[in-house]
Amino acid sequence: SAVISQKPSRDICQRGTSLTIQCQVDSQVTMMFWYRQQPGQSLTLIATANQGSEATYESGFVIDKFPISRPNLTFSTLTVSNMSPEDSSIYLCRAALANTEAFFGQGTRLTVV
Amino acid sequence: GENVEQHPSTLSVQEGDSAVIKCTYSDSASNYFPWYKQELGKGPQLIIDIRSNVGEKKDQRIAVTLNKTAKHFSLHITETQPEDSAVYFCAASNERGGGNKLTFGTGTQLKVEL
C-alpha cells in the first residue's frame, strides 16, 4: 500500500483567489487522480494527472479552472483558480500502484467566502 | 459511460443487527467493484472489493456479493457496531486494479444505534 499526504487539510479562501493543493505519495505510483466531493455528495473525478504531460480532464472540468501538475511519480498539485463559493468542496487525490488498489488522501476541505 | 446507483441513501440499524447496501451498474464491461467507508473529515478507505470472476467475497463481518447477470452488487455488514457508522460508497470500473477511473455511487449514510 501507499501512504498519501495531502495538504492543506482545510482552508478558507476569499473569492477570486486561487488555492494549490498538494498530494505527496511515499512511493512511486503509476496513476494519480483528483476528485471533488461537494457537501453530502458523491465523488466526481476532475482529472487524471499524467506524469510529464498535461492532465486528462473529465467533462465539465477545464485546465484554466483546475490546473494540475505532476512533475514526478510521487507528487501532484491541483490548483483551484479564481474561486467562487460554488467551489466550496472537499478535494481528494487518489494514487494507484500498478495493478493494485488505489488509495485516497485525507482530503482538503475548501470553503470560499 | 458507467452509471452507478446506490440505495438506500440513509440506513439506521440497531447495534448487532445486519446492514445491507445495494448498488446497480449500467456498463456490462465493468469488472471491478470496490466499497469505501468514509468517516467524517477523512478520505474514503477501501474496505472490500470484488472482481467479476467471483460471486461473493467475505472478510470477517463484511461481505460483498455480485450478480453480473443482473448487474448489481451488495455490501453486507453483520453484527454491526457503533464504529461502523459512516458513509459507504460503492464504485465500478471496467479495468482491473487501482489504475482505473472509478464511477462512484451516491453514498449511504449508515448509523448504528446503541
mmCIF file of C-alpha atoms in Angstrom:
data_model
loop_
_atom_site.group_PDB
_atom_site.id
_atom_site.type_symbol
_atom_site.label_atom_id
_atom_site.label_comp_id
_atom_site.label_asym_id
_atom_site.label_seq_id
_atom_site.Cartn_x
_atom_site.Cartn_y
_atom_site.Cartn_z
ATOM 1 C CA SER A 1 0.000 0.000 0.000
ATOM 2 C CA ALA A 2 0.991 3.646 -0.288
ATOM 3 C CA VAL A 3 0.795 6.474 2.228
ATOM 4 C CA ILE A 4 -0.673 9.618 0.750
ATOM 5 C CA SER A 5 -0.198 13.009 2.366
ATOM 6 C CA GLN A 6 -2.462 15.785 1.223
ATOM 7 C CA LYS A 7 -2.258 19.391 2.297
ATOM 8 C CA PRO A 8 -3.666 21.667 3.339
ATOM 9 C CA SER A 9 -6.300 19.682 5.196
ATOM 10 C CA ARG A 10 -8.612 22.663 5.140
ATOM 11 C CA ASP A 11 -8.642 26.309 4.130
ATOM 12 C CA ILE A 12 -10.944 29.285 3.998
ATOM 13 C CA CYS A 13 -10.302 31.468 0.982
ATOM 14 C CA GLN A 14 -11.570 34.727 -0.429
ATOM 15 C CA ARG A 15 -13.443 34.630 -3.700
ATOM 16 C CA GLY A 16 -11.316 35.481 -6.710
ATOM 17 C CA THR A 17 -8.169 33.969 -5.231
ATOM 18 C CA SER A 18 -6.516 30.623 -6.024
ATOM 19 C CA LEU A 19 -5.504 27.698 -3.829
ATOM 20 C CA THR A 20 -2.989 24.984 -4.637
ATOM 21 C CA ILE A 21 -3.452 21.574 -3.036
ATOM 22 C CA GLN A 22 -0.529 19.201 -2.778
ATOM 23 C CA CYS A 23 -0.514 15.405 -2.820
ATOM 24 C CA GLN A 24 2.626 13.530 -1.845
ATOM 25 C CA VAL A 25 2.938 9.727 -2.045
ATOM 26 C CA ASP A 26 5.613 7.779 -0.206
ATOM 27 C CA SER A 27 6.309 5.525 -3.183
ATOM 28 C CA GLN A 28 6.247 5.795 -6.939
ATOM 29 C CA VAL A 29 2.769 5.366 -8.341
ATOM 30 C CA THR A 30 1.586 4.835 -11.857
ATOM 31 C CA MET A 31 -1.529 6.960 -11.759
ATOM 32 C CA MET A 32 -2.861 9.863 -9.745
ATOM 33 C CA PHE A 33 -6.368 11.259 -9.834
ATOM 34 C CA TRP A 34 -8.107 14.326 -8.430
ATOM 35 C CA TYR A 35 -11.719 14.201 -7.209
ATOM 36 C CA ARG A 36 -14.214 16.726 -5.924
ATOM 37 C CA GLN A 37 -16.780 15.860 -3.281
ATOM 38 C CA GLN A 38 -19.396 18.519 -2.707
ATOM 39 C CA PRO A 39 -21.104 18.592 0.699
ATOM 40 C CA GLY A 40 -23.121 15.443 1.233
ATOM 41 C CA GLN A 41 -22.475 14.246 -2.292
ATOM 42 C CA SER A 42 -20.548 11.516 -4.028
ATOM 43 C CA LEU A 43 -17.086 11.765 -5.565
ATOM 44 C CA THR A 44 -16.666 13.255 -9.018
ATOM 45 C CA LEU A 45 -13.478 12.770 -10.995
ATOM 46 C CA ILE A 46 -11.902 16.059 -12.059
ATOM 47 C CA ALA A 47 -8.894 14.746 -13.970
ATOM 48 C CA THR A 48 -6.157 12.172 -14.257
ATOM 49 C CA ALA A 49 -2.739 13.636 -13.507
ATOM 50 C CA ASN A 50 -0.220 12.375 -16.046
ATOM 51 C CA GLN A 51 3.473 12.397 -15.219
ATOM 52 C CA GLY A 52 5.359 14.641 -17.619
ATOM 53 C CA SER A 53 2.362 15.650 -19.693
ATOM 54 C CA GLU A 54 -0.899 17.553 -19.478
ATOM 55 C CA ALA A 55 -3.634 16.161 -17.284
ATOM 56 C CA THR A 56 -6.678 14.455 -18.788
ATOM 57 C CA TYR A 57 -9.835 16.307 -17.745
ATOM 58 C CA GLU A 58 -13.334 14.926 -17.381
ATOM 59 C CA SER A 59 -16.359 16.548 -18.925
ATOM 60 C CA GLY A 60 -17.231 19.756 -17.144
ATOM 61 C CA PHE A 61 -13.732 20.465 -15.885
ATOM 62 C CA VAL A 62 -11.149 22.607 -17.685
ATOM 63 C CA ILE A 63 -7.463 23.279 -17.284
ATOM 64 C CA ASP A 64 -7.867 27.018 -16.832
ATOM 65 C CA LYS A 65 -10.013 26.478 -13.755
ATOM 66 C CA PHE A 66 -8.219 23.423 -12.348
ATOM 67 C CA PRO A 67 -4.595 23.411 -13.493
ATOM 68 C CA ILE A 68 -2.786 20.229 -12.449
ATOM 69 C CA SER A 69 0.888 19.436 -12.250
ATOM 70 C CA ARG A 70 2.655 16.113 -11.859
ATOM 71 C CA PRO A 71 6.394 16.666 -12.084
ATOM 72 C CA ASN A 72 7.329 13.147 -10.935
ATOM 73 C CA LEU A 73 5.880 9.790 -9.892
ATOM 74 C CA THR A 74 5.284 10.751 -6.268
ATOM 75 C CA PHE A 75 3.842 14.269 -6.335
ATOM 76 C CA SER A 76 0.957 16.192 -7.848
ATOM 77 C CA THR A 77 -0.782 19.503 -7.296
ATOM 78 C CA LEU A 78 -4.279 20.739 -8.070
ATOM 79 C CA THR A 79 -4.979 24.459 -8.211
ATOM 80 C CA VAL A 80 -8.484 25.819 -7.837
ATOM 81 C CA SER A 81 -8.362 29.135 -9.695
ATOM 82 C CA ASN A 82 -10.431 32.292 -9.409
ATOM 83 C CA MET A 83 -12.533 30.704 -6.690
ATOM 84 C CA SER A 84 -16.207 31.322 -6.069
ATOM 85 C CA PRO A 85 -18.443 29.996 -3.268
ATOM 86 C CA GLU A 86 -19.576 27.215 -5.648
ATOM 87 C CA ASP A 87 -16.047 25.793 -5.438
ATOM 88 C CA SER A 88 -16.513 25.033 -1.746
ATOM 89 C CA SER A 89 -15.964 21.279 -1.589
ATOM 90 C CA ILE A 90 -13.677 18.561 -0.407
ATOM 91 C CA TYR A 91 -10.900 17.880 -2.907
ATOM 92 C CA LEU A 92 -9.257 14.442 -2.819
ATOM 93 C CA CYS A 93 -6.279 12.912 -4.533
ATOM 94 C CA ARG A 94 -6.095 9.204 -5.262
ATOM 95 C CA ALA A 95 -2.931 7.320 -6.166
ATOM 96 C CA ALA A 96 -2.548 3.883 -7.730
ATOM 97 C CA LEU A 97 0.330 1.454 -7.885
ATOM 98 C CA ALA A 98 0.450 -0.756 -10.947
ATOM 99 C CA ASN A 99 -2.264 -3.418 -10.823
ATOM 100 C CA THR A 100 -3.115 -2.793 -7.195
ATOM 101 C CA GLU A 101 -5.831 -0.924 -5.447
ATOM 102 C CA ALA A 102 -5.573 2.823 -5.240
ATOM 103 C CA PHE A 103 -5.661 4.871 -2.066
ATOM 104 C CA PHE A 104 -7.124 8.241 -1.221
ATOM 105 C CA GLY A 105 -5.549 11.156 0.567
ATOM 106 C CA GLN A 106 -7.375 12.519 3.574
ATOM 107 C CA GLY A 107 -8.864 15.370 1.559
ATOM 108 C CA THR A 108 -8.777 19.164 1.564
ATOM 109 C CA ARG A 109 -11.889 20.904 2.838
ATOM 110 C CA LEU A 110 -12.160 24.202 0.977
ATOM 111 C CA THR A 111 -14.532 26.983 1.955
ATOM 112 C CA VAL A 112 -14.769 30.035 -0.284
ATOM 113 C CA VAL A 113 -16.240 33.172 1.254
ATOM 114 C CA GLY B 1 -20.330 5.819 -19.701
ATOM 115 C CA GLU B 2 -20.860 3.928 -16.496
ATOM 116 C CA ASN B 3 -23.713 4.874 -14.171
ATOM 117 C CA VAL B 4 -23.863 3.543 -10.612
ATOM 118 C CA GLU B 5 -26.967 3.804 -8.451
ATOM 119 C CA GLN B 6 -26.866 3.145 -4.722
ATOM 120 C CA HIS B 7 -29.655 2.501 -2.194
ATOM 121 C CA PRO B 8 -30.612 3.380 0.423
ATOM 122 C CA SER B 9 -29.254 6.885 0.916
ATOM 123 C CA THR B 10 -29.605 6.536 4.691
ATOM 124 C CA LEU B 11 -29.766 3.428 6.829
ATOM 125 C CA SER B 12 -30.284 3.163 10.556
ATOM 126 C CA VAL B 13 -29.841 -0.143 12.368
ATOM 127 C CA GLN B 14 -29.597 -1.321 15.946
ATOM 128 C CA GLU B 15 -26.232 -2.465 17.211
ATOM 129 C CA GLY B 16 -25.787 -6.146 16.462
ATOM 130 C CA ASP B 17 -28.160 -6.160 13.519
ATOM 131 C CA SER B 18 -27.111 -6.585 9.888
ATOM 132 C CA ALA B 19 -26.917 -3.830 7.292
ATOM 133 C CA VAL B 20 -27.241 -4.257 3.540
ATOM 134 C CA ILE B 21 -26.425 -1.649 0.911
ATOM 135 C CA LYS B 22 -27.186 -2.277 -2.745
ATOM 136 C CA CYS B 23 -25.745 -0.896 -5.967
ATOM 137 C CA THR B 24 -26.558 -1.353 -9.617
ATOM 138 C CA TYR B 25 -24.341 -0.511 -12.571
ATOM 139 C CA SER B 26 -25.023 0.021 -16.237
ATOM 140 C CA ASP B 27 -21.830 -0.955 -18.099
ATOM 141 C CA SER B 28 -21.691 -4.717 -18.637
ATOM 142 C CA ALA B 29 -17.928 -4.391 -19.247
ATOM 143 C CA SER B 30 -17.320 -3.345 -15.625
ATOM 144 C CA ASN B 31 -15.324 -5.984 -13.797
ATOM 145 C CA TYR B 32 -14.070 -4.363 -10.590
ATOM 146 C CA PHE B 33 -16.331 -3.291 -7.722
ATOM 147 C CA PRO B 34 -14.814 -1.742 -4.569
ATOM 148 C CA TRP B 35 -16.582 -0.464 -1.483
ATOM 149 C CA TYR B 36 -15.316 2.515 0.511
ATOM 150 C CA LYS B 37 -16.041 3.743 4.013
ATOM 151 C CA GLN B 38 -15.740 7.446 4.670
ATOM 152 C CA GLU B 39 -15.718 8.787 8.194
ATOM 153 C CA LEU B 40 -16.340 12.413 8.938
ATOM 154 C CA GLY B 41 -13.428 14.601 7.898
ATOM 155 C CA LYS B 42 -11.483 11.780 6.282
ATOM 156 C CA GLY B 43 -10.849 10.417 2.825
ATOM 157 C CA PRO B 44 -12.584 7.221 1.657
ATOM 158 C CA GLN B 45 -10.986 3.990 2.818
ATOM 159 C CA LEU B 46 -11.245 0.759 0.853
ATOM 160 C CA ILE B 47 -12.965 -1.902 2.958
ATOM 161 C CA ILE B 48 -13.570 -4.688 0.461
ATOM 162 C CA ASP B 49 -13.629 -5.240 -3.276
ATOM 163 C CA ILE B 50 -14.755 -7.908 -5.702
ATOM 164 C CA ARG B 51 -13.892 -8.760 -9.251
ATOM 165 C CA SER B 52 -16.204 -10.194 -11.847
ATOM 166 C CA ASN B 53 -14.769 -13.691 -11.757
ATOM 167 C CA VAL B 54 -16.263 -14.354 -8.312
ATOM 168 C CA GLY B 55 -19.765 -14.039 -6.934
ATOM 169 C CA GLU B 56 -19.023 -13.448 -3.273
ATOM 170 C CA LYS B 57 -16.195 -12.350 -1.030
ATOM 171 C CA LYS B 58 -16.077 -12.177 2.736
ATOM 172 C CA ASP B 59 -13.757 -10.509 5.222
ATOM 173 C CA GLN B 60 -14.793 -11.044 8.842
ATOM 174 C CA ARG B 61 -18.059 -9.114 9.358
ATOM 175 C CA ILE B 62 -18.100 -7.684 5.858
ATOM 176 C CA ALA B 63 -19.159 -9.458 2.671
ATOM 177 C CA VAL B 64 -19.865 -8.398 -0.874
ATOM 178 C CA THR B 65 -21.976 -10.257 -3.425
ATOM 179 C CA LEU B 66 -22.030 -9.719 -7.170
ATOM 180 C CA ASN B 67 -24.679 -10.680 -9.707
ATOM 181 C CA LYS B 68 -23.240 -9.945 -13.133
ATOM 182 C CA THR B 69 -26.360 -11.009 -14.974
ATOM 183 C CA ALA B 70 -28.494 -8.517 -13.101
ATOM 184 C CA LYS B 71 -25.640 -6.001 -12.857
ATOM 185 C CA HIS B 72 -25.922 -5.430 -9.169
ATOM 186 C CA PHE B 73 -23.711 -5.884 -6.143
ATOM 187 C CA SER B 74 -24.307 -5.549 -2.446
ATOM 188 C CA LEU B 75 -22.420 -4.881 0.771
ATOM 189 C CA HIS B 76 -23.391 -6.875 3.847
ATOM 190 C CA ILE B 77 -22.238 -5.912 7.330
ATOM 191 C CA THR B 78 -23.124 -8.336 10.119
ATOM 192 C CA GLU B 79 -23.094 -7.748 13.865
ATOM 193 C CA THR B 80 -22.928 -4.009 13.361
ATOM 194 C CA GLN B 81 -21.091 -1.856 15.865
ATOM 195 C CA PRO B 82 -21.231 1.903 16.543
ATOM 196 C CA GLU B 83 -17.851 2.333 14.842
ATOM 197 C CA ASP B 84 -19.428 1.091 11.619
ATOM 198 C CA SER B 85 -21.339 4.383 11.457
ATOM 199 C CA ALA B 86 -20.051 6.232 8.392
ATOM 200 C CA VAL B 87 -20.858 6.955 4.758
ATOM 201 C CA TYR B 88 -20.350 3.991 2.446
ATOM 202 C CA PHE B 89 -19.724 4.321 -1.286
ATOM 203 C CA CYS B 90 -19.819 1.635 -3.932
ATOM 204 C CA ALA B 91 -17.919 2.044 -7.185
ATOM 205 C CA ALA B 92 -17.440 0.289 -10.513
ATOM 206 C CA SER B 93 -14.767 0.172 -13.176
ATOM 207 C CA ASN B 94 -14.043 -1.766 -16.337
ATOM 208 C CA GLU B 95 -10.334 -2.072 -15.671
ATOM 209 C CA ARG B 96 -8.625 -4.270 -13.137
ATOM 210 C CA GLY B 97 -6.811 -2.790 -10.204
ATOM 211 C CA GLY B 98 -6.352 0.728 -8.936
ATOM 212 C CA GLY B 99 -5.106 2.430 -12.071
ATOM 213 C CA ASN B 100 -8.614 2.989 -13.307
ATOM 214 C CA LYS B 101 -11.311 5.615 -13.321
ATOM 215 C CA LEU B 102 -13.905 4.578 -10.791
ATOM 216 C CA THR B 103 -17.532 5.643 -11.061
ATOM 217 C CA PHE B 104 -18.985 6.099 -7.593
ATOM 218 C CA GLY B 105 -22.461 5.588 -6.240
ATOM 219 C CA THR B 106 -24.183 8.379 -4.355
ATOM 220 C CA GLY B 107 -23.353 7.053 -0.907
ATOM 221 C CA THR B 108 -25.227 5.564 2.048
ATOM 222 C CA GLN B 109 -25.149 7.178 5.483
ATOM 223 C CA LEU B 110 -25.144 4.257 7.921
ATOM 224 C CA LYS B 111 -25.991 4.925 11.538
ATOM 225 C CA VAL B 112 -25.633 2.170 14.096
ATOM 226 C CA GLU B 113 -27.657 2.955 17.184
ATOM 227 C CA LEU B 114 -26.987 1.622 20.655
#
